[in-house]
């Protein structure tokens, strides 16, 4: 079997360290982490590390590769205008942690502890992005059909995990007399902007969205055509990524006002799909596709960072 450039990059042990150095350089050049830069950097670093572990523990790829985490880093750099957003970085970390914990539950009926902790982090994320609760029913469906771990105990454990952060939080809100803020926080769940209102979307966001959707299409088509080569367990995990990606995509299209958080959630789910394509294909056409995608990525990273510097 011929090893083309895409396979050499995907299987290289230097790919992730190289991408990490590039990411740090771009972060330093942007210089927009004033005051709280360490919090964002810590969240993005932990998210990347957990994605590495998610790949290792669950064997998402049939070959040795760090392409899942590399794809995540590249796409985060493509959306570099979000790097300094504390809310986005924390929500992303919480979702990656939740995935890491939920994947431990595959076909484990007595997985109450894992489920509780996973949904605890989703509850924490909901403090910053309450609309993430709309994805909870989809996660329940994934737990039922893909993880095969849903039962009455798991269901109530997930509810308890979601509620726990608010048990502690409500004490503080009452103590500081901010109970109205908490009520307004939940009220925002039923507040919707006009559908398909893209007036506030910038050219940077349009380009990022188009590129991530392109990768999603490539990843889904490739996986559907070649999933029979993977183990059943691996196929179930990728079905979760596809389901959550389509949910995020639908939400972005309907309510673009939440673009910043939703695009990163989409990136988390798209990264394994495009990594699967890059690592496990070997044809001349896919190699050319890989090079073109790499050029587009580099161009978008430069453009989005350059646009930021012009407005800084």
Tab-separated table of C-alpha atoms in Angstrom:
chain	number	residue	atom	x	y	z
A	1	UNK	CA	0.000	0.000	0.000
A	2	UNK	CA	1.382	3.376	-1.063
A	3	UNK	CA	1.832	5.896	1.737
A	4	UNK	CA	1.012	9.302	0.395
A	5	UNK	CA	1.595	12.694	1.988
A	6	UNK	CA	-1.717	12.592	3.858
A	7	UNK	CA	-0.801	9.228	5.439
A	8	UNK	CA	2.692	10.345	6.373
A	9	UNK	CA	1.303	13.445	8.063
A	10	UNK	CA	-1.528	11.552	9.744
A	11	UNK	CA	0.745	8.833	11.155
A	12	UNK	CA	3.665	11.053	12.112
A	13	UNK	CA	4.426	11.413	15.810
A	14	UNK	CA	5.511	14.985	15.133
A	15	UNK	CA	2.149	16.177	13.775
A	16	UNK	CA	0.582	17.046	17.132
A	17	UNK	CA	3.690	18.739	18.637
A	18	UNK	CA	4.082	20.718	15.399
A	19	UNK	CA	0.444	21.850	15.493
A	20	UNK	CA	0.745	22.727	19.179
A	21	UNK	CA	3.747	24.980	18.449
A	22	UNK	CA	1.883	26.635	15.558
A	23	UNK	CA	-1.131	27.200	17.811
A	24	UNK	CA	1.010	28.813	20.520
A	25	UNK	CA	2.713	31.070	17.966
A	26	UNK	CA	-0.637	32.234	16.579
A	27	UNK	CA	-1.960	32.843	20.098
A	28	UNK	CA	1.089	34.947	20.938
A	29	UNK	CA	0.909	36.896	17.682
A	30	UNK	CA	-2.758	37.708	18.253
A	31	UNK	CA	-2.014	39.001	21.745
A	32	UNK	CA	-5.658	39.215	22.784
A	33	UNK	CA	-5.492	37.248	26.024
A	34	UNK	CA	-5.075	40.314	28.201
A	35	UNK	CA	-5.797	39.712	31.868
A	36	UNK	CA	-7.340	36.218	31.698
A	37	UNK	CA	-5.306	34.626	28.933
A	38	UNK	CA	-4.304	31.698	31.132
A	39	UNK	CA	-7.916	30.516	31.552
A	40	UNK	CA	-8.630	30.290	27.824
A	41	UNK	CA	-5.252	28.708	27.103
A	42	UNK	CA	-5.795	26.140	29.871
A	43	UNK	CA	-9.256	25.234	28.538
A	44	UNK	CA	-8.095	24.831	24.944
A	45	UNK	CA	-5.043	22.814	26.070
A	46	UNK	CA	-7.127	20.505	28.254
A	47	UNK	CA	-9.683	20.055	25.478
A	48	UNK	CA	-6.945	19.037	23.045
A	49	UNK	CA	-5.412	16.624	25.552
A	50	UNK	CA	-8.792	15.011	26.290
A	51	UNK	CA	-9.446	14.581	22.572
A	52	UNK	CA	-6.105	12.751	22.355
A	53	UNK	CA	-7.270	10.471	25.179
A	54	UNK	CA	-10.697	10.081	23.581
A	55	UNK	CA	-8.981	8.787	20.456
A	56	UNK	CA	-6.550	6.527	22.332
A	57	UNK	CA	-9.019	4.930	24.737
A	58	UNK	CA	-11.759	4.346	22.157
A	59	UNK	CA	-9.557	3.550	19.119
A	60	UNK	CA	-11.377	6.005	16.875
A	61	UNK	CA	-8.825	5.368	14.124
A	62	UNK	CA	-7.550	1.972	12.961
A	63	UNK	CA	-3.972	3.245	12.682
A	64	UNK	CA	-1.697	5.163	15.018
A	65	UNK	CA	-2.572	8.786	14.400
A	66	UNK	CA	-2.979	12.062	16.215
A	67	UNK	CA	-5.090	13.458	13.407
A	68	UNK	CA	-8.246	13.809	15.535
A	69	UNK	CA	-6.555	16.260	17.890
A	70	UNK	CA	-4.638	17.904	15.030
A	71	UNK	CA	-7.903	18.457	13.132
A	72	UNK	CA	-9.426	19.974	16.262
A	73	UNK	CA	-6.491	22.358	16.699
A	74	UNK	CA	-6.523	23.408	13.056
A	75	UNK	CA	-10.254	24.113	13.063
A	76	UNK	CA	-10.001	26.049	16.317
A	77	UNK	CA	-7.270	28.157	14.732
A	78	UNK	CA	-9.479	28.659	11.680
A	79	UNK	CA	-12.011	30.158	14.116
A	80	UNK	CA	-9.205	32.075	15.802
A	81	UNK	CA	-11.474	35.055	16.534
A	82	UNK	CA	-12.986	32.850	19.287
A	83	UNK	CA	-9.718	31.960	21.001
A	84	UNK	CA	-10.016	34.709	23.603
A	85	UNK	CA	-13.694	34.037	24.363
A	86	UNK	CA	-13.811	32.651	27.914
A	87	UNK	CA	-17.380	31.387	27.558
A	88	UNK	CA	-16.662	29.441	24.375
A	89	UNK	CA	-13.479	27.867	25.761
A	90	UNK	CA	-15.173	26.674	28.972
A	91	UNK	CA	-18.241	25.284	27.175
A	92	UNK	CA	-15.985	23.434	24.726
A	93	UNK	CA	-13.998	21.874	27.556
A	94	UNK	CA	-17.187	20.781	29.323
A	95	UNK	CA	-18.508	19.084	26.173
A	96	UNK	CA	-15.232	17.259	25.512
A	97	UNK	CA	-15.189	16.063	29.142
A	98	UNK	CA	-18.810	14.898	28.796
A	99	UNK	CA	-17.964	12.917	25.647
A	100	UNK	CA	-14.935	11.352	27.338
A	101	UNK	CA	-17.091	10.181	30.250
A	102	UNK	CA	-20.096	9.061	28.195
A	103	UNK	CA	-17.973	6.930	25.876
A	104	UNK	CA	-16.935	4.912	28.937
A	105	UNK	CA	-20.583	3.863	29.221
A	106	UNK	CA	-20.724	1.884	25.966
A	107	UNK	CA	-22.882	-1.208	26.643
A	108	UNK	CA	-22.411	-0.739	30.401
A	109	UNK	CA	-25.840	-0.876	31.999
A	110	UNK	CA	-24.554	0.071	35.453
A	111	UNK	CA	-22.899	3.313	34.443
A	112	UNK	CA	-24.710	5.722	36.733
A	113	UNK	CA	-21.518	7.383	38.008
A	114	UNK	CA	-20.179	8.053	34.501
A	115	UNK	CA	-23.539	9.373	33.287
A	116	UNK	CA	-24.026	11.600	36.327
A	117	UNK	CA	-20.567	13.169	35.989
A	118	UNK	CA	-20.932	13.662	32.227
A	119	UNK	CA	-24.205	15.526	32.622
A	120	UNK	CA	-22.783	17.443	35.568
A	121	UNK	CA	-20.348	19.058	33.117
A	122	UNK	CA	-23.185	19.745	30.688
A	123	UNK	CA	-25.001	21.436	33.562
A	124	UNK	CA	-21.921	23.553	34.240
A	125	UNK	CA	-21.765	24.491	30.551
A	126	UNK	CA	-25.432	25.512	30.686
A	127	UNK	CA	-24.510	28.268	33.151
A	128	UNK	CA	-22.682	29.960	30.301
A	129	UNK	CA	-24.819	28.719	27.392
A	130	UNK	CA	-28.269	27.693	28.580
A	131	UNK	CA	-29.296	26.626	25.052
A	132	UNK	CA	-26.998	23.621	25.355
A	133	UNK	CA	-29.892	21.982	27.207
A	134	UNK	CA	-31.611	21.577	23.822
A	135	UNK	CA	-28.985	18.947	22.997
A	136	UNK	CA	-29.782	16.849	26.078
A	137	UNK	CA	-32.657	14.889	24.442
A	138	UNK	CA	-30.368	14.154	21.499
A	139	UNK	CA	-27.736	12.823	23.893
A	140	UNK	CA	-30.409	10.631	25.496
A	141	UNK	CA	-31.232	9.232	22.046
A	142	UNK	CA	-27.522	8.585	21.423
A	143	UNK	CA	-27.223	6.845	24.791
A	144	UNK	CA	-30.191	4.648	23.892
A	145	UNK	CA	-29.306	3.597	20.348
A	146	UNK	CA	-25.534	4.040	20.079
A	147	UNK	CA	-24.097	3.664	23.583
A	148	UNK	CA	-26.857	1.241	24.620
A	149	UNK	CA	-26.580	2.378	28.207
A	150	UNK	CA	-29.900	4.138	28.752
A	151	UNK	CA	-32.204	2.874	31.483
A	152	UNK	CA	-34.267	4.424	34.265
A	153	UNK	CA	-31.255	4.803	36.557
A	154	UNK	CA	-29.153	6.393	33.816
A	155	UNK	CA	-31.974	8.758	32.910
A	156	UNK	CA	-32.408	10.027	36.462
A	157	UNK	CA	-28.622	10.162	36.932
A	158	UNK	CA	-28.428	12.475	33.907
A	159	UNK	CA	-31.175	14.704	35.311
A	160	UNK	CA	-29.449	14.800	38.676
A	161	UNK	CA	-26.169	15.735	37.003
A	162	UNK	CA	-27.842	18.612	35.147
A	163	UNK	CA	-29.510	19.899	38.291
A	164	UNK	CA	-26.527	19.619	40.648
A	165	UNK	CA	-24.712	22.835	39.554
A	166	UNK	CA	-27.925	24.785	40.104
A	167	UNK	CA	-28.407	23.325	43.588
A	168	UNK	CA	-25.170	25.001	44.623
A	169	UNK	CA	-25.668	28.044	42.433
A	170	UNK	CA	-29.130	28.902	43.691
A	171	UNK	CA	-27.757	29.304	47.220
A	172	UNK	CA	-25.325	31.947	45.988
A	173	UNK	CA	-27.968	33.691	43.861
A	174	UNK	CA	-30.334	33.887	46.857
A	175	UNK	CA	-27.527	35.044	49.175
A	176	UNK	CA	-26.516	37.861	46.825
A	177	UNK	CA	-30.118	38.721	45.966
A	178	UNK	CA	-29.705	37.801	42.282
A	179	UNK	CA	-32.559	35.299	42.018
A	180	UNK	CA	-34.095	37.383	39.214
A	181	UNK	CA	-30.954	36.804	37.153
A	182	UNK	CA	-31.372	33.038	37.542
A	183	UNK	CA	-35.016	33.216	36.473
A	184	UNK	CA	-34.057	35.321	33.467
A	185	UNK	CA	-31.345	32.782	32.658
A	186	UNK	CA	-33.901	29.996	32.317
A	187	UNK	CA	-36.411	32.268	30.594
A	188	UNK	CA	-33.915	32.716	27.750
A	189	UNK	CA	-34.585	29.068	26.830
A	190	UNK	CA	-37.917	30.079	25.350
A	191	UNK	CA	-36.705	33.301	23.783
A	192	UNK	CA	-36.030	32.919	20.070
A	193	UNK	CA	-34.729	35.363	17.525
A	194	UNK	CA	-36.299	35.462	14.044
A	195	UNK	CA	-35.393	32.355	12.080
A	196	UNK	CA	-32.609	32.596	9.485
A	197	UNK	CA	-31.545	36.060	10.674
A	198	UNK	CA	-27.967	36.337	9.401
A	199	UNK	CA	-27.550	40.108	9.603
A	200	UNK	CA	-25.091	39.887	12.492
A	201	UNK	CA	-22.938	37.167	10.871
A	202	UNK	CA	-19.556	38.436	9.682
A	203	UNK	CA	-17.571	37.339	6.638
A	204	UNK	CA	-15.132	35.533	8.954
A	205	UNK	CA	-17.982	33.500	10.401
A	206	UNK	CA	-19.414	32.722	6.964
A	207	UNK	CA	-16.064	31.430	5.719
A	208	UNK	CA	-15.456	29.367	8.853
A	209	UNK	CA	-18.938	27.879	8.684
A	210	UNK	CA	-18.628	26.999	4.986
A	211	UNK	CA	-15.295	25.271	5.545
A	212	UNK	CA	-16.458	23.271	8.573
A	213	UNK	CA	-19.598	22.173	6.699
A	214	UNK	CA	-17.444	21.102	3.744
A	215	UNK	CA	-15.357	18.945	6.086
A	216	UNK	CA	-18.534	17.542	7.630
A	217	UNK	CA	-19.867	16.481	4.235
A	218	UNK	CA	-16.546	14.881	3.261
A	219	UNK	CA	-16.330	13.111	6.619
A	220	UNK	CA	-19.896	11.758	6.543
A	221	UNK	CA	-19.706	10.545	2.937
A	222	UNK	CA	-16.387	8.823	3.590
A	223	UNK	CA	-17.572	7.204	6.816
A	224	UNK	CA	-20.865	5.952	5.366
A	225	UNK	CA	-18.978	4.349	2.476
A	226	UNK	CA	-16.256	2.764	4.608
A	227	UNK	CA	-17.767	2.216	8.055
A	228	UNK	CA	-18.005	-1.544	7.482
A	229	UNK	CA	-14.227	-1.694	8.003
A	230	UNK	CA	-14.518	-0.390	11.561
A	231	UNK	CA	-15.562	-2.283	14.656
A	232	UNK	CA	-19.194	-1.975	15.728
A	233	UNK	CA	-18.167	-0.002	18.818
A	234	UNK	CA	-16.257	2.524	16.692
A	235	UNK	CA	-19.192	2.866	14.305
A	236	UNK	CA	-21.472	3.685	17.223
A	237	UNK	CA	-19.157	6.479	18.384
A	238	UNK	CA	-19.020	7.981	14.908
A	239	UNK	CA	-22.797	7.809	14.659
A	240	UNK	CA	-22.869	10.031	17.756
A	241	UNK	CA	-20.491	12.508	16.115
A	242	UNK	CA	-22.654	12.583	12.977
A	243	UNK	CA	-25.910	12.968	14.909
A	244	UNK	CA	-24.569	15.789	17.073
A	245	UNK	CA	-22.989	17.495	14.056
A	246	UNK	CA	-26.297	17.546	12.193
A	247	UNK	CA	-28.033	18.870	15.324
A	248	UNK	CA	-25.462	21.688	15.671
A	249	UNK	CA	-25.698	22.470	11.957
A	250	UNK	CA	-29.491	22.712	12.123
A	251	UNK	CA	-29.350	24.971	15.176
A	252	UNK	CA	-26.817	27.310	13.544
A	253	UNK	CA	-28.987	27.637	10.447
A	254	UNK	CA	-32.135	28.331	12.478
A	255	UNK	CA	-30.622	30.542	15.213
A	256	UNK	CA	-27.344	32.067	13.975
A	257	UNK	CA	-27.282	34.416	16.985
A	258	UNK	CA	-25.597	31.567	18.896
A	259	UNK	CA	-23.011	31.016	16.173
A	260	UNK	CA	-19.877	31.440	18.302
A	261	UNK	CA	-20.637	28.584	20.700
A	262	UNK	CA	-22.359	26.324	18.193
A	263	UNK	CA	-19.566	26.454	15.620
A	264	UNK	CA	-17.068	25.201	18.198
A	265	UNK	CA	-19.437	22.408	19.254
A	266	UNK	CA	-19.688	21.533	15.572
A	267	UNK	CA	-15.885	21.526	15.318
A	268	UNK	CA	-15.619	19.071	18.227
A	269	UNK	CA	-17.845	16.620	16.331
A	270	UNK	CA	-16.432	17.208	12.863
A	271	UNK	CA	-12.784	16.721	13.913
A	272	UNK	CA	-12.996	12.894	14.290
A	273	UNK	CA	-14.927	12.602	11.017
A	274	UNK	CA	-12.393	14.458	8.895
A	275	UNK	CA	-9.527	12.753	10.762
A	276	UNK	CA	-11.032	9.401	9.799
A	277	UNK	CA	-11.008	10.487	6.158
A	278	UNK	CA	-7.435	11.784	6.204
A	279	UNK	CA	-5.940	8.863	8.149
A	280	UNK	CA	-7.690	5.959	6.450
A	281	UNK	CA	-7.745	6.850	2.756
A	282	UNK	CA	-4.844	6.282	0.392
A	283	UNK	CA	-5.830	7.275	-3.135
A	284	UNK	CA	-4.352	9.967	-5.320
A	285	UNK	CA	-7.625	11.922	-5.289
A	286	UNK	CA	-7.890	11.909	-1.497
A	287	UNK	CA	-4.266	12.997	-1.236
A	288	UNK	CA	-4.974	15.968	-3.519
A	289	UNK	CA	-8.082	16.702	-1.450
A	290	UNK	CA	-5.961	16.662	1.719
A	291	UNK	CA	-3.490	19.160	0.217
A	292	UNK	CA	-6.313	21.458	-0.943
A	293	UNK	CA	-7.941	21.327	2.515
A	294	UNK	CA	-4.601	22.111	4.119
A	295	UNK	CA	-4.153	25.151	1.869
A	296	UNK	CA	-7.685	26.362	2.614
A	297	UNK	CA	-7.080	25.893	6.355
A	298	UNK	CA	-3.861	27.885	6.258
A	299	UNK	CA	-5.525	30.624	4.220
A	300	UNK	CA	-8.463	30.900	6.625
A	301	UNK	CA	-6.187	30.921	9.665
A	302	UNK	CA	-4.167	33.730	8.121
A	303	UNK	CA	-7.231	35.665	6.961
A	304	UNK	CA	-9.158	35.431	10.237
A	305	UNK	CA	-6.104	36.328	12.306
A	306	UNK	CA	-5.125	39.114	9.898
A	307	UNK	CA	-8.654	40.560	10.007
A	308	UNK	CA	-8.473	40.566	13.795
A	309	UNK	CA	-5.155	42.380	13.818
A	310	UNK	CA	-6.520	45.050	11.480
A	311	UNK	CA	-9.388	45.750	13.869
A	312	UNK	CA	-7.277	45.440	17.038
